[in-house]
Short mmCIF file of C-alpha atoms and ligand atoms in Angstrom, two decimals:
data_model
loop_
_atom_site.label_atom_id
_atom_site.label_comp_id
_atom_site.label_asym_id
_atom_site.label_seq_id
_atom_site.Cartn_x
_atom_site.Cartn_y
_atom_site.Cartn_z
CA UNK A 1 -17.09 5.76 -18.03
CA UNK A 2 -16.64 1.74 -17.71
CA UNK A 3 -14.14 0.85 -15.12
CA UNK A 4 -12.62 -1.65 -16.99
CA UNK A 5 -9.30 -3.36 -16.06
CA UNK A 6 -7.10 -1.45 -18.16
CA UNK A 7 -7.95 1.56 -16.68
CA UNK A 8 -7.43 0.56 -13.24
CA UNK A 9 -4.15 2.45 -11.71
CA UNK A 10 -2.10 0.55 -9.24
CA UNK A 11 -1.22 2.53 -6.22
CA UNK A 12 1.98 1.23 -4.85
CA UNK A 13 2.59 3.14 -1.65
CA UNK A 14 6.50 3.77 -0.65
CA UNK A 15 6.06 5.77 2.49
CA UNK A 16 7.65 2.97 4.70
CA UNK A 17 10.58 2.89 2.16
CA UNK A 18 11.50 5.68 0.05
CA UNK A 19 9.31 8.06 2.38
CA UNK A 20 11.11 6.89 5.36
CA UNK A 21 14.41 7.29 3.94
CA UNK A 22 14.04 11.18 4.18
CA UNK A 23 15.99 12.95 6.86
CA UNK A 24 13.99 13.10 10.03
CA UNK A 25 11.19 10.85 8.88
CA UNK A 26 12.72 7.54 10.66
CA UNK A 27 9.94 5.35 12.31
CA UNK A 28 10.31 2.70 15.07
CA UNK A 29 8.66 -0.74 14.56
CA UNK A 30 5.35 -0.09 16.46
CA UNK A 31 5.10 3.32 14.16
CA UNK A 32 5.34 1.56 10.82
CA UNK A 33 2.90 -0.99 12.01
CA UNK A 34 0.60 1.91 12.83
CA UNK A 35 1.03 3.39 9.27
CA UNK A 36 0.83 0.20 7.85
CA UNK A 37 -2.54 -0.53 9.13
CA UNK A 38 -3.57 2.89 7.80
CA UNK A 39 -2.40 1.91 4.40
CA UNK A 40 -4.46 -1.26 4.62
CA UNK A 41 -7.36 1.00 5.53
CA UNK A 42 -6.67 3.23 2.35
CA UNK A 43 -6.84 -0.11 0.44
CA UNK A 44 -3.40 0.70 -1.87
CA UNK A 45 -2.54 -2.16 -3.93
CA UNK A 46 0.92 -2.60 -2.82
CA UNK A 47 2.85 -1.54 0.17
CA UNK A 48 6.78 -1.37 -0.08
CA UNK A 49 7.44 -1.72 3.67
CA UNK A 50 11.00 -1.48 3.39
CA UNK A 51 14.51 -2.72 2.24
CA UNK A 52 14.95 -5.96 4.22
CA UNK A 53 19.01 -5.81 3.84
CA UNK A 54 19.41 -2.38 5.03
CA UNK A 55 19.11 -3.01 8.60
CA UNK A 56 17.85 -5.47 11.35
CA UNK A 57 14.98 -3.11 12.18
CA UNK A 58 13.80 -2.72 8.55
CA UNK A 59 13.94 -6.54 8.25
CA UNK A 60 11.87 -6.77 11.55
CA UNK A 61 9.42 -4.32 10.12
CA UNK A 62 8.69 -6.19 7.00
CA UNK A 63 8.49 -9.31 8.61
CA UNK A 64 6.03 -8.26 11.19
CA UNK A 65 4.17 -6.33 8.57
CA UNK A 66 3.88 -9.57 6.50
CA UNK A 67 2.54 -11.05 9.40
CA UNK A 68 -0.57 -8.62 9.73
CA UNK A 69 -0.87 -8.12 6.31
CA UNK A 70 -4.56 -9.04 5.00
CA UNK A 71 -5.33 -8.23 1.02
CA UNK A 72 -2.57 -5.91 0.44
CA UNK A 73 0.61 -6.96 -1.24
CA UNK A 74 3.73 -6.43 0.98
CA UNK A 75 6.90 -5.58 -0.71
CA UNK A 76 10.60 -5.33 -0.23
CA UNK A 77 13.20 -3.52 -1.95
CA UNK A 78 16.43 -5.71 -2.81
CA UNK A 79 19.67 -4.47 -5.12
CA UNK A 80 20.27 -6.94 -7.80
CA UNK A 81 22.35 -9.15 -5.31
CA UNK A 82 21.44 -12.63 -4.36
CA UNK A 83 22.04 -11.76 -0.43
CA UNK A 84 19.51 -8.81 -0.68
CA UNK A 85 16.82 -10.91 -2.66
CA UNK A 86 17.11 -13.78 0.05
CA UNK A 87 16.83 -11.42 2.98
CA UNK A 88 13.78 -9.91 0.94
CA UNK A 89 12.19 -13.09 0.85
CA UNK A 90 12.90 -14.04 4.43
CA UNK A 91 10.90 -11.21 5.71
CA UNK A 92 7.96 -11.16 3.38
CA UNK A 93 7.39 -15.01 2.91
CA UNK A 94 5.01 -14.51 6.02
CA UNK A 95 2.61 -12.50 4.13
CA UNK A 96 -0.29 -13.94 2.08
CA UNK A 97 0.80 -11.67 -0.90
CA UNK A 98 4.25 -10.56 -1.69
CA UNK A 99 6.49 -8.90 -4.11
CA UNK A 100 9.85 -8.78 -4.49
CA UNK A 101 11.15 -5.11 -5.81
CA UNK A 102 14.83 -5.56 -7.46
CA UNK A 103 16.48 -2.90 -8.93
CA UNK A 104 20.10 -1.92 -10.78
CA UNK A 105 20.93 1.92 -12.24
CA UNK A 106 20.81 2.21 -15.73
CA UNK A 107 22.21 5.57 -16.50
CA UNK A 108 26.10 6.15 -17.85
CA UNK A 109 26.47 8.46 -14.61
CA UNK A 110 25.36 5.74 -12.11
CA UNK A 111 27.01 2.80 -13.97
CA UNK A 112 30.31 4.45 -14.41
CA UNK A 113 30.68 6.63 -11.15
CA UNK A 114 28.33 4.29 -8.72
CA UNK A 115 28.45 0.82 -9.88
CA UNK A 116 31.54 0.76 -11.98
CA UNK A 117 30.29 -1.99 -14.15
CA UNK A 118 29.71 -1.76 -17.86
CA UNK A 119 26.68 -2.03 -19.97
CA UNK A 120 27.02 -5.65 -20.60
CA UNK A 121 27.58 -6.38 -16.96
CA UNK A 122 24.43 -4.55 -15.77
CA UNK A 123 22.39 -6.49 -18.56
CA UNK A 124 24.03 -9.47 -16.76
CA UNK A 125 22.82 -8.46 -13.33
CA UNK A 126 19.78 -7.76 -14.35
CA UNK A 127 19.03 -11.18 -15.76
CA UNK A 128 20.64 -13.08 -12.94
CA UNK A 129 18.72 -11.25 -10.15
CA UNK A 130 15.30 -11.06 -11.72
CA UNK A 131 15.63 -14.97 -12.60
CA UNK A 132 16.66 -15.50 -8.94
CA UNK A 133 14.05 -13.54 -7.40
CA UNK A 134 11.57 -15.15 -9.56
CA UNK A 135 12.36 -18.71 -8.01
CA UNK A 136 11.44 -17.74 -4.62
CA UNK A 137 8.47 -15.53 -5.53
CA UNK A 138 5.78 -15.52 -8.34
CA UNK A 139 5.62 -11.41 -8.17
CA UNK A 140 8.71 -9.59 -9.46
CA UNK A 141 9.34 -5.84 -9.85
CA UNK A 142 12.38 -4.40 -11.78
CA UNK A 143 13.43 -1.17 -11.72
CA UNK A 144 15.76 1.10 -13.75
CA UNK A 145 17.31 3.64 -11.18
CA UNK A 146 18.06 7.04 -12.89
CA UNK A 147 15.79 5.52 -15.91
CA UNK A 148 14.60 9.04 -16.86
CA UNK A 149 18.18 9.75 -17.40
CA UNK A 150 19.46 6.70 -19.16
CA UNK A 151 20.07 5.91 -22.82
CA UNK A 152 16.86 5.18 -24.14
CA UNK A 153 18.06 2.20 -26.64
CA UNK A 154 19.88 0.72 -23.58
CA UNK A 155 17.25 1.33 -21.27
CA UNK A 156 14.76 -0.53 -23.57
CA UNK A 157 17.38 -3.34 -23.55
CA UNK A 158 17.19 -3.54 -19.95
CA UNK A 159 13.50 -3.51 -19.74
CA UNK A 160 13.38 -6.23 -22.35
CA UNK A 161 15.79 -8.45 -20.28
CA UNK A 162 14.01 -7.94 -17.07
CA UNK A 163 10.72 -8.88 -18.60
CA UNK A 164 12.27 -12.11 -20.08
CA UNK A 165 14.07 -12.96 -17.02
CA UNK A 166 10.58 -12.86 -15.13
CA UNK A 167 9.62 -9.32 -14.16
CA UNK A 168 5.79 -8.48 -14.50
CA UNK A 169 6.08 -4.89 -13.27
CA UNK A 170 8.79 -2.51 -14.99
CA UNK A 171 9.52 0.53 -13.29
CA UNK A 172 10.90 3.67 -14.72
CA UNK A 173 12.14 6.00 -11.89
CA UNK A 174 12.70 9.70 -12.29
CA UNK A 175 15.39 9.14 -9.55
CA UNK A 176 16.35 12.81 -9.44
CA UNK A 177 13.02 14.43 -10.39
CA UNK A 178 14.56 16.13 -13.39
CA UNK A 179 11.96 15.11 -16.10
CA UNK A 180 9.23 17.51 -17.30
CA UNK A 181 5.93 16.07 -18.06
CA UNK A 182 5.65 16.03 -21.83
CA UNK A 183 9.03 14.35 -21.77
CA UNK A 184 8.21 11.63 -19.27
CA UNK A 185 5.09 11.06 -21.41
CA UNK A 186 7.11 10.61 -24.31
CA UNK A 187 9.56 8.38 -22.82
CA UNK A 188 6.87 5.80 -21.56
CA UNK A 189 5.23 6.39 -25.01
CA UNK A 190 8.62 5.08 -26.63
CA UNK A 191 8.99 2.42 -24.08
CA UNK A 192 5.81 0.94 -25.09
CA UNK A 193 6.42 1.23 -28.70
CA UNK A 194 9.88 -0.08 -28.77
CA UNK A 195 10.36 -2.94 -26.18
CA UNK A 196 9.18 -6.02 -27.87
CA UNK A 197 7.66 -7.96 -24.65
CA UNK A 198 6.40 -4.63 -23.02
CA UNK A 199 2.80 -5.99 -23.35
CA UNK A 200 3.89 -9.07 -20.84
CA UNK A 201 4.44 -6.28 -17.99
CA UNK A 202 2.65 -3.59 -16.17
CA UNK A 203 4.55 -0.30 -16.56
CA UNK A 204 5.21 1.84 -13.46
CA UNK A 205 6.27 5.32 -12.51
CA UNK A 206 8.49 6.45 -9.67
CA UNK A 207 8.69 10.00 -9.52
CA UNK A 208 10.61 12.45 -7.47
CA UNK A 209 9.75 15.98 -6.58
CA UNK A 210 12.99 17.81 -7.14
CA UNK A 211 11.34 20.48 -9.72
CA UNK A 212 8.13 20.15 -7.89
CA UNK A 213 6.79 18.13 -10.86
CA UNK A 214 6.29 14.52 -9.13
CA UNK A 215 2.70 14.14 -9.37
CA UNK A 216 2.15 15.88 -12.93
CA UNK A 217 5.15 13.41 -14.38
CA UNK A 218 3.34 10.72 -13.03
CA UNK A 219 -0.26 11.71 -14.01
CA UNK A 220 1.28 12.44 -17.77
CA UNK A 221 2.80 8.78 -17.93
CA UNK A 222 -0.50 7.25 -17.37
CA UNK A 223 -1.54 8.78 -20.79
CA UNK A 224 1.16 7.10 -22.36
CA UNK A 225 0.09 3.38 -20.60
CA UNK A 226 1.82 3.35 -17.29
CA UNK A 227 -0.65 1.73 -14.98
CA UNK A 228 0.98 1.86 -11.95
CA UNK A 229 1.98 5.19 -9.80
CA UNK A 230 4.45 4.68 -6.92
CA UNK A 231 3.99 7.34 -4.39
CA UNK A 232 3.96 8.09 -0.50
CA UNK A 233 1.53 9.69 2.09
CA UNK A 234 1.84 13.70 2.03
CA UNK A 235 4.77 13.37 -0.51
CA UNK A 236 7.41 12.31 2.08
CA UNK A 237 10.86 10.97 0.76
CA UNK A 238 14.34 11.68 -0.44
CA UNK A 239 14.96 15.31 -0.98
CA UNK A 240 12.17 17.07 -2.16
CA UNK A 241 10.17 13.97 -1.86
CA UNK A 242 7.80 11.67 -3.80
CA UNK A 243 4.58 11.78 -5.90
CA UNK A 244 2.14 12.65 -3.04
CA UNK A 245 -0.48 9.68 -2.90
CA UNK A 246 -3.55 12.01 -2.05
CA UNK A 247 -2.86 14.20 -4.93
CA UNK A 248 -2.42 11.51 -7.34
CA UNK A 249 -5.44 9.54 -6.25
CA UNK A 250 -7.68 12.80 -5.86
CA UNK A 251 -6.81 13.94 -9.15
CA UNK A 252 -7.84 10.78 -10.73
CA UNK A 253 -10.94 10.77 -8.78
CA UNK A 254 -11.60 14.59 -9.56
CA UNK A 255 -10.66 14.72 -13.39
CA UNK A 256 -12.07 11.73 -14.50
CA UNK A 257 -12.99 13.80 -17.90
CA UNK A 258 -9.13 14.01 -18.58
CA UNK A 259 -7.63 11.28 -16.65
CA UNK A 260 -10.27 8.19 -17.57
CA UNK A 261 -8.95 5.89 -14.64
CA UNK A 262 -9.38 4.94 -11.28
CA UNK A 263 -7.65 3.50 -8.36
CA UNK A 264 -9.17 1.33 -5.54
CA UNK A 265 -8.44 3.70 -3.07
CA UNK A 266 -10.93 4.40 0.02
CA UNK A 267 -10.42 8.23 -0.25
CA UNK A 268 -12.26 8.97 3.03
CA UNK A 269 -8.97 7.54 4.81
CA UNK A 270 -6.82 9.92 3.14
CA UNK A 271 -6.81 12.65 5.93
CA UNK A 272 -6.11 9.97 8.89
CA UNK A 273 -3.37 8.46 6.84
CA UNK A 274 -2.00 12.34 6.53
CA UNK A 275 -2.32 13.03 10.12
CA UNK A 276 -0.94 9.97 11.52
CA UNK A 277 2.08 10.14 9.22
CA UNK A 278 2.63 13.76 10.42
CA UNK A 279 2.35 12.90 13.92
CA UNK A 280 4.44 10.18 13.58
CA UNK A 281 7.16 11.84 11.94
CA UNK A 282 6.83 15.24 13.33
CA UNK A 283 6.64 16.70 9.78
CA UNK A 284 4.10 19.03 9.77
CA UNK A 285 1.94 19.39 6.87
CA UNK A 286 2.41 22.70 5.10
CA UNK A 287 -1.24 24.47 5.55
CA UNK A 288 -1.72 25.27 1.97
CA UNK A 289 -0.58 21.43 0.72
CA UNK A 290 -3.14 20.26 -1.91
CA UNK A 291 -5.67 18.04 -0.62
CA UNK A 292 -4.66 17.62 3.27
CA UNK A 293 -3.23 20.82 4.05
CA UNK A 294 -5.17 23.02 6.98
CA UNK A 295 -6.31 25.42 4.60
CA UNK A 296 -6.96 22.93 1.55
CA UNK A 297 -10.78 23.59 2.21
CA UNK A 298 -10.75 26.73 4.25
CA UNK A 299 -12.50 29.74 2.51
CA UNK A 300 -10.93 33.06 4.35
CA UNK A 301 -12.10 35.88 1.71
CA UNK A 302 -15.72 37.37 1.77
CA UNK A 303 -16.10 36.99 -2.00
CA UNK A 304 -15.25 33.16 -1.31
CA UNK A 305 -17.14 32.72 1.67
CA UNK A 306 -20.33 34.48 -0.07
CA UNK A 307 -19.97 32.31 -2.80
CA UNK A 308 -19.68 29.09 -0.71
CA UNK A 309 -23.04 29.85 1.04
CA UNK A 310 -24.52 30.27 -2.32
CA UNK A 311 -23.34 27.01 -3.68
CA UNK A 312 -20.21 25.36 -2.59
CA UNK A 313 -19.22 24.25 -6.02
CA UNK A 314 -18.42 27.91 -6.77
CA UNK A 315 -15.18 27.35 -4.85
CA UNK A 316 -14.62 23.65 -3.99
CA UNK A 317 -13.77 21.23 -6.82
CA UNK A 318 -13.59 18.33 -4.25
CA UNK A 319 -15.79 17.60 -1.47
CA UNK A 320 -14.18 17.39 1.78
CA UNK A 321 -15.84 14.18 2.86
CA UNK A 322 -14.37 12.49 0.25
CA UNK A 323 -10.90 12.68 1.88
CA UNK A 324 -12.58 11.97 5.30
CA UNK A 325 -12.83 15.64 6.26
CA UNK A 326 -16.40 16.02 7.80
CA UNK A 327 -17.96 19.35 9.09
CA UNK A 328 -17.58 19.58 12.69
CA UNK A 329 -20.90 18.64 14.61
CA UNK A 330 -19.27 17.52 18.09
CA UNK A 331 -17.73 20.47 20.26
CA UNK A 332 -16.14 19.15 23.25
CA UNK A 333 -15.50 20.16 26.94
CA UNK A 334 -14.77 19.73 30.45
CA UNK A 335 -17.59 17.51 30.70
CA UNK A 336 -17.38 15.27 27.53
CA UNK A 337 -17.39 11.64 28.24
CA UNK A 338 -14.96 8.89 26.44
CA UNK A 339 -17.75 8.08 23.83
CA UNK A 340 -17.98 11.38 22.52
CA UNK A 341 -14.04 12.25 22.67
CA UNK A 342 -13.88 9.09 20.12
CA UNK A 343 -16.73 10.26 18.14
CA UNK A 344 -15.17 13.53 17.78
CA UNK A 345 -11.66 11.94 16.82
CA UNK A 346 -13.69 9.83 14.07
CA UNK A 347 -15.25 12.64 12.85
CA UNK A 348 -11.93 14.43 12.48
CA UNK A 349 -10.18 11.62 10.37
CA UNK A 350 -8.50 9.86 13.11
CA UNK A 351 -9.32 5.95 13.56
CA UNK A 352 -7.58 4.58 16.55
CA UNK A 353 -7.42 1.79 18.41
CA UNK A 354 -9.25 1.55 22.01
CA UNK A 355 -6.17 1.65 24.13
CA UNK A 356 -4.74 4.50 22.60
CA UNK A 357 -8.01 6.33 22.82
CA UNK A 358 -8.26 5.36 26.74
CA UNK A 359 -4.78 7.12 26.97
CA UNK A 360 -5.50 9.86 24.79
CA UNK A 361 -8.62 10.52 26.74
CA UNK A 362 -6.71 10.94 29.93
CA UNK A 363 -4.72 13.72 28.53
CA UNK A 364 -7.82 15.21 27.09
CA UNK A 365 -9.36 15.62 30.52
CA UNK A 366 -5.64 16.95 32.22
CA UNK A 367 -6.17 19.46 29.01
CA UNK A 368 -9.74 20.49 29.49
CA UNK A 369 -8.73 20.95 33.19
CA UNK A 370 -6.18 23.63 32.46
CA UNK A 371 -7.94 24.90 29.16
CA UNK A 372 -11.32 26.33 29.02
CA UNK A 373 -12.05 25.85 25.38
CA UNK A 374 -11.14 22.82 23.49
CA UNK A 375 -10.56 23.57 19.92
CA UNK A 376 -10.17 20.85 17.04
CA UNK A 377 -6.57 22.02 16.69
CA UNK A 378 -6.13 21.53 20.41
CA UNK A 379 -7.43 17.76 19.69
CA UNK A 380 -5.27 17.11 16.79
CA UNK A 381 -1.91 18.43 18.88
CA UNK A 382 -3.09 16.26 21.44
CA UNK A 383 -3.51 13.25 19.49
CA UNK A 384 -0.04 13.91 17.66
CA UNK A 385 1.37 13.98 21.10
CA UNK A 386 0.09 10.78 22.17
CA UNK A 387 1.59 8.93 19.40
CA UNK A 388 5.07 9.48 20.43
CA UNK A 389 4.45 8.08 24.40
CA UNK A 390 3.28 4.53 23.92
CA UNK A 391 6.50 2.43 24.40
CA UNK A 392 9.00 4.67 24.59
CA UNK A 393 12.60 4.04 26.39
CA UNK A 394 13.02 7.67 27.73
CA UNK A 395 10.06 9.30 29.49
CA UNK A 396 9.92 12.89 31.34
CA UNK A 397 8.15 12.11 34.74
CA UNK A 398 8.50 15.50 36.26
CA UNK A 399 10.07 19.01 35.50
CA UNK A 400 10.48 22.31 37.98
CA UNK A 401 11.71 25.54 36.41
CA UNK A 402 12.75 28.34 38.05
CA UNK A 403 13.76 31.67 36.15
CA UNK A 404 13.43 35.42 35.99
CA UNK A 405 14.83 38.41 34.34
CA UNK A 406 17.36 38.65 37.60
CA UNK A 407 18.70 35.19 38.02
CA UNK A 408 20.13 32.18 36.24
CA UNK A 409 17.49 29.48 35.39
CA UNK A 410 17.74 26.39 37.59
CA UNK A 411 15.83 23.51 36.53
CA UNK A 412 15.18 19.99 38.15
CA UNK A 413 14.14 17.55 35.70
CA UNK A 414 13.29 13.56 36.63
CA UNK A 415 13.45 11.11 33.82
CA UNK A 416 12.35 7.76 33.43
CA UNK A 417 15.26 5.89 31.49
CA UNK A 418 15.58 2.43 30.83
CA UNK A 419 12.69 1.45 33.54
CA UNK A 420 14.98 3.94 36.45
CA UNK A 421 14.12 7.03 37.89
CA UNK A 422 16.63 9.71 37.25
CA UNK A 423 17.16 13.23 38.64
CA UNK A 424 19.35 16.26 37.43
CA UNK A 425 19.47 19.58 38.22
CA UNK A 426 20.62 22.26 35.59
CA UNK A 427 21.49 25.78 34.88
CA UNK A 428 22.28 26.96 31.43
CA UNK A 429 21.60 30.09 29.13
CA UNK A 430 17.99 29.87 29.56
CA UNK A 431 15.46 27.48 30.65
CA UNK A 432 15.28 25.68 27.39
CA UNK A 433 19.40 25.31 27.27
CA UNK A 434 18.94 24.37 30.99
CA UNK A 435 16.34 21.73 30.33
CA UNK A 436 18.17 20.23 27.24
CA UNK A 437 21.62 20.24 29.12
CA UNK A 438 20.05 18.34 31.76
CA UNK A 439 18.34 15.51 29.77
CA UNK A 440 21.71 15.47 27.72
CA UNK A 441 23.49 14.51 31.03
CA UNK A 442 21.41 11.48 31.43
CA UNK A 443 21.06 10.34 27.83
CA UNK A 444 24.60 10.92 26.21
CA UNK A 445 24.61 12.06 22.58
CA UNK A 446 26.53 14.30 20.09
CA UNK A 447 23.34 15.55 18.73
CA UNK A 448 23.30 18.90 17.05
CA UNK A 449 20.07 21.04 17.34
CA UNK A 450 19.15 21.67 13.98
CA UNK A 451 15.68 23.06 14.65
CA UNK A 452 13.85 24.41 17.44
CA UNK A 453 10.11 25.82 16.73
CA UNK A 454 7.37 26.91 19.04
CA UNK A 455 3.56 27.80 17.42
CA UNK A 456 0.56 28.34 19.60
CA UNK A 457 -1.77 25.76 18.75
CA UNK A 458 -4.69 28.02 19.18
CA UNK A 459 -5.31 31.70 19.87
CA UNK A 460 -5.61 33.05 23.51
CA UNK A 461 -2.86 32.93 26.39
CA UNK A 462 -3.61 29.36 27.57
CA UNK A 463 -3.28 27.87 24.22
CA UNK A 464 -1.05 25.07 24.14
CA UNK A 465 2.35 25.14 22.98
CA UNK A 466 3.39 22.70 19.99
CA UNK A 467 7.20 22.58 19.76
CA UNK A 468 9.30 20.86 17.29
CA UNK A 469 12.66 19.84 17.70
CA UNK A 470 14.93 18.36 14.98
CA UNK A 471 18.51 16.83 15.83
CA UNK A 472 21.42 15.37 13.85
CA UNK A 473 23.96 13.14 15.16
CA UNK A 474 26.74 11.81 12.52
CA UNK A 475 23.96 12.40 9.57
CA UNK A 476 21.04 10.41 11.51
CA UNK A 477 18.24 13.32 11.61
CA UNK A 478 15.12 12.70 13.72
CA UNK A 479 12.27 15.08 14.58
CA UNK A 480 10.37 15.48 17.86
CA UNK A 481 7.30 17.00 18.42
CA UNK A 482 5.09 17.70 21.64
CA UNK A 483 2.40 19.79 22.92
CA UNK A 484 1.53 21.32 26.04
CA UNK A 485 -0.13 24.16 27.87
CA UNK A 486 3.39 24.52 29.37
CA UNK A 487 5.74 25.37 26.79
CA UNK A 488 8.93 24.22 28.93
CA UNK A 489 6.96 20.77 29.41
CA UNK A 490 6.41 20.88 25.35
CA UNK A 491 10.03 21.52 25.01
CA UNK A 492 11.41 18.76 27.13
CA UNK A 493 8.97 16.45 25.70
CA UNK A 494 9.63 17.32 21.94
CA UNK A 495 13.65 16.87 22.74
CA UNK A 496 12.69 13.39 24.48
CA UNK A 497 10.95 12.39 21.66
CA UNK A 498 13.51 13.00 19.14
CA UNK A 499 16.04 11.58 21.46
CA UNK A 500 13.84 8.31 21.37
CA UNK A 501 14.11 8.18 17.89
CA UNK A 502 17.75 8.87 17.44
CA UNK A 503 18.52 5.94 20.06
CA UNK A 504 16.32 3.57 17.91
CA UNK A 505 17.91 4.90 14.20
CA UNK A 506 21.38 4.60 15.79
CA UNK A 507 20.55 0.88 16.88
CA UNK A 508 19.16 0.21 13.31
CA UNK A 509 21.96 1.77 11.70
CA UNK A 510 24.62 -0.12 13.70
CA UNK A 511 22.97 -3.50 12.97
CA UNK A 512 22.69 -2.65 9.06
CA UNK A 513 25.14 -2.22 6.45
CA UNK A 514 24.85 1.78 6.46
CA UNK A 515 22.56 2.08 3.91
CA UNK A 516 20.65 5.38 4.20
CA UNK A 517 19.88 6.58 1.13
CA UNK A 518 18.02 5.53 -1.88
CA UNK A 519 20.74 7.05 -4.27
CA UNK A 520 23.50 5.51 -2.49
CA UNK A 521 23.35 2.08 -3.20
O1 KIV B 1 14.28 6.80 -6.84
C1 KIV B 1 14.41 5.49 -7.19
O2 KIV B 1 15.14 5.25 -7.94
C2 KIV B 1 13.90 4.57 -6.38
C3 KIV B 1 14.12 3.07 -6.88
C4 KIV B 1 14.91 2.19 -5.83
C5 KIV B 1 13.20 2.46 -7.13
O3 KIV B 1 13.68 4.55 -5.22
ZN1 ZN B 2 13.12 6.92 -5.17
#
């Protein structure tokens, strides 16, 4: 197949905007910059870096991302309002290539109950906002929120007005994940056939996964003429998430016979981006997740293993190397040096900076003193852990736990909080309760513990414990993930990671206009 221009599918990644809005997935500035760098290495075409007017934190993140952007186009979301568009422009103007993405809801339900606007008012808003944005920026995307549930004739009218006013990309979201693949493909086909000026714009699709159909819907839209897909790493996003970037990209790469398109994504970076995101957000990828799950290339049953030994194509439709998963060649131990450690992480899909490697290497040395065999899973936990300990406000310095079957636990915790060392002694209902109480007496919060989960990273009694904590304070939901050979230390650290995120998110919420959900505008 010749890869001509019309078969190129633009990958618009919204991990940092729609993905980041999902409960527990918030990221601070340095985490967002790391994800952006990873998206640049993936070579996605457009990165939606945030929603500039939503908060000062979002604005700063888009601005800093714009400053480090090279070839990747940076984009900000904006409602159909001048102050939103101005804010987006102010954040984006530092980037060599940027796009303003403005949107308004077009379904009867949203217009009547949420916007309280008539059809004519919505059309007027579209014309004004797109023209206004076009005066500031050459590249405008316009979205019809709840497009898949909109009246078809009205939707066509809106698209026509958006294109006439200067939009070069028109995005049709399935905002609530309601569409079925054939139905969605038909919708795109009908738009192509009925909107008079559609040849002047690229059709984009943005599918949510409420019925588990986000990827299928996006792929079927390609057959109808869509040439941009909006998606996120690991499929994170509002509710059940967005279409998963890695699934879209690998389906196109693997099934060229049915999907005669191509993307410019460097698929070898897929695994590292997935791992980095789950380390940062604390959102573990389910083991059986397509492409990036721990079992996606594992062959457990005897028949499958036998087939694989005879010919790998018997049970593998994709080459693991194509997503950056290489067969393990290096085994690390107590005497491994920094170079071998770095090579091993690269082999496992982690492409991290030197400062990070130095810090992680210290932790690796500590771990290899405590634990004889270091497995790949130990290293994944170690790197995931390290991601959170760079520039945190609260840090665990020391923890002493004294408990047993005949006495109440007594714990002493030392925390560095805002540069000061604070020590607390506490006794509660078990060691974990005591630790969390002690931390709460230093870092005041009203957060409810929604999830506390421990799992052993590997086999053996010396295995590292990986602890996940989810906290919710007044609707702000954050995850914390940490690992250690000592379960209590891992619990304390996971709790502190979550609190650090909560403090950051609280600040962002207070500085913004209280926008927290893409469907709440
Ligand atoms: O799901 C949606 O409709 C959105 C739009 C703002 C593009 O995220
Ligand atoms: Zn969305």
